[in-house]
Coordinates of C-alpha atoms in Angstrom, one line a residue:
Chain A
X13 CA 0.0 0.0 0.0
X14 CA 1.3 3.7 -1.5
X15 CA 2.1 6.1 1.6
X16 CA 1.4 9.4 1.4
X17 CA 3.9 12.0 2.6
X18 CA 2.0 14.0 5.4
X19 CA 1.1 17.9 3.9
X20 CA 0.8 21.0 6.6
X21 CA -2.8 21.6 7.3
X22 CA -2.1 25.2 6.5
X23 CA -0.3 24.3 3.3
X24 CA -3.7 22.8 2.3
X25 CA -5.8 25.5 2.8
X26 CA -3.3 27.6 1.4
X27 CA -3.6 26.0 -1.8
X28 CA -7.2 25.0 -1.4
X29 CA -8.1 28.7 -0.8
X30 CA -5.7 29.9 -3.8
X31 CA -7.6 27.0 -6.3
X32 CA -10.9 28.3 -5.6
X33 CA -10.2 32.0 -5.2
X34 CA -8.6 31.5 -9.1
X35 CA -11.2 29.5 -11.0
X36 CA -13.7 31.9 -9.4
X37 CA -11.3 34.8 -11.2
X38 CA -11.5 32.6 -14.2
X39 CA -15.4 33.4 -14.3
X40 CA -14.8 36.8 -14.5
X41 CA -12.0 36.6 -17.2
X42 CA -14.7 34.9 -19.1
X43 CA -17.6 36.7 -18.9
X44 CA -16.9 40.1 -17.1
X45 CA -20.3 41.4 -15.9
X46 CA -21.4 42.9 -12.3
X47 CA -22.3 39.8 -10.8
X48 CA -19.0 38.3 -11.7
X49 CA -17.1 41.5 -10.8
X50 CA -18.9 41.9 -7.5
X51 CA -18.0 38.0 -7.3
X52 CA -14.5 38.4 -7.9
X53 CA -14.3 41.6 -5.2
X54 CA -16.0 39.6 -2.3
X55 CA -15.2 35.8 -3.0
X56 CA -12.1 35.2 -5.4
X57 CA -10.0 37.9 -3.9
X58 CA -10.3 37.1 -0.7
X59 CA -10.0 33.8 -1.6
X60 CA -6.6 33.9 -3.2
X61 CA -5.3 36.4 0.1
X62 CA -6.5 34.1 2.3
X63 CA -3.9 31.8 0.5
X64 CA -1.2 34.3 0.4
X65 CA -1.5 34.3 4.3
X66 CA -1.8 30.7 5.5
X67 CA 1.0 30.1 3.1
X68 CA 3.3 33.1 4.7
X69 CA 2.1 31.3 8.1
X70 CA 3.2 28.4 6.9
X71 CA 7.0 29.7 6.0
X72 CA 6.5 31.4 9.3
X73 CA 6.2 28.6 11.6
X74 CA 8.5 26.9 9.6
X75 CA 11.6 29.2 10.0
X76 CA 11.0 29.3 13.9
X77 CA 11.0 25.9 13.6
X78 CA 14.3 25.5 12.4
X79 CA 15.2 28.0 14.9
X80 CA 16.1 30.6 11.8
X81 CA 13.7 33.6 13.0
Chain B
X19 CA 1.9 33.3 -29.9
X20 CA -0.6 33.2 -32.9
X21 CA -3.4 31.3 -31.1
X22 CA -3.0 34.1 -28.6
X23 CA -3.5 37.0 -30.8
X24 CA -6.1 34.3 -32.9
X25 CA -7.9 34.6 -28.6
X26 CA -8.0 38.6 -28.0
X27 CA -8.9 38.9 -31.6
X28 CA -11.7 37.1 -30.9
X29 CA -12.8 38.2 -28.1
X30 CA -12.1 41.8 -28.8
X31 CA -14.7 41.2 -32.0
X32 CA -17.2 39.5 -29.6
X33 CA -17.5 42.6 -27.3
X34 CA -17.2 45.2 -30.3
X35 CA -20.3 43.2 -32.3
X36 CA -22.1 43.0 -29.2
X37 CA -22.5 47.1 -29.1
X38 CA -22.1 48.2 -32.3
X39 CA -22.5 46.9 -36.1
X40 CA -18.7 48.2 -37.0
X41 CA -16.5 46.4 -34.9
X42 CA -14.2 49.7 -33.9
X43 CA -10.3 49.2 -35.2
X44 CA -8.4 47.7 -32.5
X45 CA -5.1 46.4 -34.8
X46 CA -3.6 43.8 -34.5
X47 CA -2.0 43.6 -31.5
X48 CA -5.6 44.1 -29.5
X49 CA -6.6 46.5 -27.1
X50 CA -4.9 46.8 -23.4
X51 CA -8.2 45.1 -22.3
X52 CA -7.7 42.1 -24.2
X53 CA -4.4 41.8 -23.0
X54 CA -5.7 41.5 -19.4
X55 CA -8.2 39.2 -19.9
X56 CA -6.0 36.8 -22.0
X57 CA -2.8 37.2 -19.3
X58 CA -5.6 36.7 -17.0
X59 CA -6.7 33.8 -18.0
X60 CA -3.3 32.4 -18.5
X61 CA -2.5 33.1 -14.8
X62 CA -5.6 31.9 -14.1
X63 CA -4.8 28.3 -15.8
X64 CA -0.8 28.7 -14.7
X65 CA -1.4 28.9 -11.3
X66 CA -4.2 25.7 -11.3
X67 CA -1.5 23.7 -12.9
X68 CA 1.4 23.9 -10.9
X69 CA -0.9 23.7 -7.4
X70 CA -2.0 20.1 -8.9
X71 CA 1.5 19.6 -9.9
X72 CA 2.7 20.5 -6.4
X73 CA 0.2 19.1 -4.6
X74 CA 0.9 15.0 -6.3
X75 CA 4.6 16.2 -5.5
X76 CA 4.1 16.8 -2.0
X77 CA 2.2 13.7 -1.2
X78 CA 5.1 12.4 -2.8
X79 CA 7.9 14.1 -1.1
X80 CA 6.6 16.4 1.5
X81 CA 7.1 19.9 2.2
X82 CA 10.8 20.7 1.4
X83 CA 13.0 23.5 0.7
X84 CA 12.3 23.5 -3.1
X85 CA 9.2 22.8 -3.2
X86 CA 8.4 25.8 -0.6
X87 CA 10.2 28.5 -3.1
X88 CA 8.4 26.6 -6.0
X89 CA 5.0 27.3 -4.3
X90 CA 5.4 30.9 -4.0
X91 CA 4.9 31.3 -7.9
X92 CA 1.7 29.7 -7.6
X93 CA 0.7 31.0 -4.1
X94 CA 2.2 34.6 -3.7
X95 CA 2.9 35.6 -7.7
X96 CA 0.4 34.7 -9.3
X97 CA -2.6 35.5 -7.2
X98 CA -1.2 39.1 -7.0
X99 CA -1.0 39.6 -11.2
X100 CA -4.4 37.6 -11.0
X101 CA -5.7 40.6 -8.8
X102 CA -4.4 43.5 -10.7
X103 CA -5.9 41.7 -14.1
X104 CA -9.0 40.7 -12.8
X105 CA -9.7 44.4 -11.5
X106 CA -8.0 45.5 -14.4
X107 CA -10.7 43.6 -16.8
X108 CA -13.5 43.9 -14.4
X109 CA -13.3 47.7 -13.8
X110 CA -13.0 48.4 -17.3
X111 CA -15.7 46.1 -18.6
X112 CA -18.3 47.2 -15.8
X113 CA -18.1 50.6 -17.9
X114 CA -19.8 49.1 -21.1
X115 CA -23.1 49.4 -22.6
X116 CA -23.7 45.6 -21.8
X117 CA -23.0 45.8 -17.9
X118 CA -25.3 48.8 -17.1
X119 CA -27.7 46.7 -19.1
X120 CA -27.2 43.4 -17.6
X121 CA -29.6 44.1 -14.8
X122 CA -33.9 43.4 -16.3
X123 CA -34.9 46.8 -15.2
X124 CA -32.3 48.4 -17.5
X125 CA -33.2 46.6 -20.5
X126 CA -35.9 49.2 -21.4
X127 CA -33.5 52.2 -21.1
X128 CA -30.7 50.3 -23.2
X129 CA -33.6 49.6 -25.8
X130 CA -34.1 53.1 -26.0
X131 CA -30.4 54.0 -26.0
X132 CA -30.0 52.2 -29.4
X133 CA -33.5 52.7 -30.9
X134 CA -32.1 55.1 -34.0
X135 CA -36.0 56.2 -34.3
X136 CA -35.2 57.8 -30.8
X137 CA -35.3 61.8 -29.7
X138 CA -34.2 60.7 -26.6
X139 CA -31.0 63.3 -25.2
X140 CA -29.3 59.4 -24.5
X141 CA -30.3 58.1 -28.1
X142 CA -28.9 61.2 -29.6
X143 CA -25.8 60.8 -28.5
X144 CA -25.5 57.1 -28.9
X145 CA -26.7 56.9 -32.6
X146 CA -24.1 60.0 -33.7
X147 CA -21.5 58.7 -31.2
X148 CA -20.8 62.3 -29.5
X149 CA -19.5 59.5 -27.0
X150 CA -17.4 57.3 -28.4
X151 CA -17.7 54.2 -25.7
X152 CA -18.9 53.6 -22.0
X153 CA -21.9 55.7 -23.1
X154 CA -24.0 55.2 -19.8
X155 CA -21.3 55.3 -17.9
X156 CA -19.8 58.5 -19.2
X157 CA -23.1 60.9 -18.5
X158 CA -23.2 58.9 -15.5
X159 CA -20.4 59.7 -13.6
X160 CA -19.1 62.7 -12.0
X161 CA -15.5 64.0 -12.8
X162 CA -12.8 64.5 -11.2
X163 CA -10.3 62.1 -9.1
X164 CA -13.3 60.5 -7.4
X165 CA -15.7 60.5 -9.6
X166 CA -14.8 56.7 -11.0
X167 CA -14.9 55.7 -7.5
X168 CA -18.1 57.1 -6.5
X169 CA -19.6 55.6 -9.6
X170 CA -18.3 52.4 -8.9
X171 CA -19.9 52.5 -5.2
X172 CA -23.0 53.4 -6.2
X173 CA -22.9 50.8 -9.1
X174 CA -22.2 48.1 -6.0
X175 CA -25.7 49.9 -4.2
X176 CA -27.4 48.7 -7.7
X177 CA -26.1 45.8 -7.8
X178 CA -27.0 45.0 -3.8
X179 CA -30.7 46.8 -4.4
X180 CA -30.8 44.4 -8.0
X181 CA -30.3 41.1 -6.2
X182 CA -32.4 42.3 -3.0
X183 CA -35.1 43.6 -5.3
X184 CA -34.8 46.6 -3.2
X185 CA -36.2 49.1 -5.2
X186 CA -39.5 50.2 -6.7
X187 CA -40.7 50.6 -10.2
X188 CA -40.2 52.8 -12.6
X189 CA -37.2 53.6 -11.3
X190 CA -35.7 57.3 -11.1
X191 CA -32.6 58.9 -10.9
X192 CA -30.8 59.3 -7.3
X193 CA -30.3 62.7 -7.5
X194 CA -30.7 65.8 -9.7
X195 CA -28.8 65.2 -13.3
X196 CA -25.5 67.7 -12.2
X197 CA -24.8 70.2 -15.4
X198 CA -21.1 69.5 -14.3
X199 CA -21.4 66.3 -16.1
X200 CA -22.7 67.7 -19.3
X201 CA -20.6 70.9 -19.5
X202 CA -17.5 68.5 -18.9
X203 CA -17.5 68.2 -23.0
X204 CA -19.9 70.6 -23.8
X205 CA -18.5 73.5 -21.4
X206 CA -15.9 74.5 -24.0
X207 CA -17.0 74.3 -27.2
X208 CA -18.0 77.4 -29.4
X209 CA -21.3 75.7 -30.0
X210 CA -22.4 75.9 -26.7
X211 CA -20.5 79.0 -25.9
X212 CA -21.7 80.7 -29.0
X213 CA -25.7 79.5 -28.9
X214 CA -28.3 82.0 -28.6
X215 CA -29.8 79.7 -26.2
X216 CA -27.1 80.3 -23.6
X217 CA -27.2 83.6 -23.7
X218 CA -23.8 85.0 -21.3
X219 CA -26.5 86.0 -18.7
X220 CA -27.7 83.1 -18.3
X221 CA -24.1 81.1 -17.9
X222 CA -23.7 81.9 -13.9
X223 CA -27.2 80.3 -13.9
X224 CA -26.1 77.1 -16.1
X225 CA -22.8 76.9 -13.8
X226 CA -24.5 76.6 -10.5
X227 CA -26.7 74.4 -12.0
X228 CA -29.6 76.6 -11.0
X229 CA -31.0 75.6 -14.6
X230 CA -30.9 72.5 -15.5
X231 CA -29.5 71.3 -19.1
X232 CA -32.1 68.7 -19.1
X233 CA -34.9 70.9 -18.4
X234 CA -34.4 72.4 -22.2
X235 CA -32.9 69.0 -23.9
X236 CA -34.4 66.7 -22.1
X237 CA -35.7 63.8 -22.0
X238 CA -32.9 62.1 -20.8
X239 CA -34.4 58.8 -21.8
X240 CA -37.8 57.9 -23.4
X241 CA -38.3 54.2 -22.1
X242 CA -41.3 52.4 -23.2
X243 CA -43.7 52.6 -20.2
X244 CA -44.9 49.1 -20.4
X245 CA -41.5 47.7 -20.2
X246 CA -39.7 49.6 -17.7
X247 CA -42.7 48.7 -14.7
X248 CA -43.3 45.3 -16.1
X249 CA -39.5 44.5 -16.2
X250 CA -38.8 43.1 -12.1

C-alpha cells in the first residue's frame, strides 16, 4: 500500500483557498459582468489572500522551527 | 503566440459586435483590455496547474525546501498579477453598454439608447456617437479624481438593491442630473458658448446648476412605459 507523505494543514488550505479563489477569477476573465465583478471583489480575492496568508504562516512557523527567525 | 493573438482577436470582435455593427479598429495587437483578460486567463490556468502539480509532489515528497520556493509562484505571484488583471478587466468592462444593461430593469432604457428612431437626449448621443464608448457610464459619472470611485460605489448599491429587489418601479434617478457632467464636453465648445440659447447672462445660472440642461434638452431617456414597470 502507497504512503502518502503528510502535507501541513495550512499548506492545504493555502492551496485550497488559492484554487478556488482562481477558477472563481477565471469566471470573471470569461464573462466580465457585475455579478461576476462583485463575485470576484468579495469571493475570489479574498480567496486567493487568504492563501497568500496561510501560506506566509506556513513559511513562518517553519523558519522558527528550524530556529532561523 | 498566434493562437494568442487568434484569442484577443476574438474576443475583442465578440464585445465590439455586441455594441455596435462596425466592430471599432483595435489592430492587430488588440486592445490593453484584451491583453488582461488573456494574461488573465493564462495566470488563471498557470497557477491551477502547478498547485495540482505540487500538490501529487508533496504527497510524494513532503514539504521541502524547493518545493516551498516553488510554491510561491503559484501562491504569492500569481494570485497578486491575477488581482491586478481581474480588476483591471472587471473595472474596465463594468463601464460598457452591456454591464449597465445586464440588470432586467435596465433593458428598457438600453432599448431606447440604441433605438435610432429615438429623440431621446441618451439616443442622440449614442446613434451619432458624441461619446465614443462607455456611453451610460460617461453621463453617469461625475469628474474629477473620485468621480470613478463614487460611480463604482453606487454601481455596487445597484447591484446589492438588484439582487435584493430593493427598489420600486419605474425607477428614477438618485439625484438631480449635475450640469457638471454635461458641461464636462460641452462647457468648451463654441457651439455651446456661441448658442443663442445660452445667452452670457444666463451662464452663472447654467454653472451653479440653477437651470438644469435637461430641463431644455431633455428627456434624458424615453423608455417604453410598459417595459420599464413590467420588467422586475
Amino acid at each position: 500500500m502507497k504512503t502518502h507523505a503528510h502535507v501541513p494543514l495550512l499548506l492545504r488550505g493555502a492551496m485550497a483557498s488559492t484554487l478556488l479563489g482562481a477558477l472563481l477569477s477565471l469566471v470573471l476573465f470569461v464573462h466580465a459582468g457585475p455579478y461576476t465583478l462583485v463575485a470576484f471583489m468579495f469571493l475570489a480575492q479574498p480567496l486567493l489572500l487568504l492563501g497568500m496568508l496561510l501560506f506566509a504562516v506556513q513559511v513562518f512557523k517553519d523558519l522558527r522551527r528550524e530556529k532561523l527567525l | 503566440m498566434r493562437l494568442l493573438v487568434s484569442l484577443l482577436a476574438t474576443s475583442a470582435a465578440a464585445a465590439a459586435e455586441a455594441d455596435v455593427a462596425v466592430p471599432r479598429p483595435h489592430g492587430w495587437i488588440g486592445t490593453t483590455d484584451d491583453w488582461a483578460r488573456g494574461l488573465g486567463i493564462a495566470f488563471v490556468v498557470l497557477a491551477a496547474v502547478l498547485l495540482i502539480l505540487a500538490w501529487g509532489r508533496l504527497r510524494e515528497t513532503g514539504l521541502n525546501a524547493r518545493l516551498k520556493e516553488l510554491l510561491i509562484l503559484p501562491l504569492v505571484v500569481l494570485p497578486a498579477a491575477i488581482v491586478f488583471f481581474g480588476y483591471s478587466h472587471g473595472i474596465e468592462n463594468s463601464k460598457s453598454v452591456e454591464a449597465c444593461g445586464s440588470c432586467h430593469v435596465m433593458k428598457p432604457y438600453l432599448a431606447d439608447l440604441r433605438n435610432a428612431e429615438s429623440e431621446s437626449l441618451a439616443a442622440t448621443h449614442y446613434k451619432n456617437r458624441y461619446i465614443q464608448e462607455h456611453h451610460c457610464y460617461t453621463c453617469h459619472t461625475d469628474y474629477g479624481m473620485f468621480g470613478t470611485v463614487h460611480a463604482k460605489w453606487e454601481g455596487l448599491g445597484h447591484v446589492r438593491r438588484h439582487l435584493t429587489g430593493s427598489y420600486t418601479l419605474p425607477i428614477k434617478i438618485a439625484k438631480p442630473y449635475p450640469n457638471q457632467r454635461c458641461l464636462g464636453c460641452h462647457g468648451e465648445s463654441q457651439k455651446f458658448l456661441k448658442s443663442e440659447g445660452h445667452p452670457q447672462e444666463d451662464m452663472p445660472k447654467l454653472l451653479s446648476g440653477e437651470n438644469s440642461c435637461i430641463d431644455c434638452h431633455g428627456p434624458a431617456h424615453t423608455p417604453a412605459p410598459a417595459a420599464q414597470t413590467a420588467s422586475r
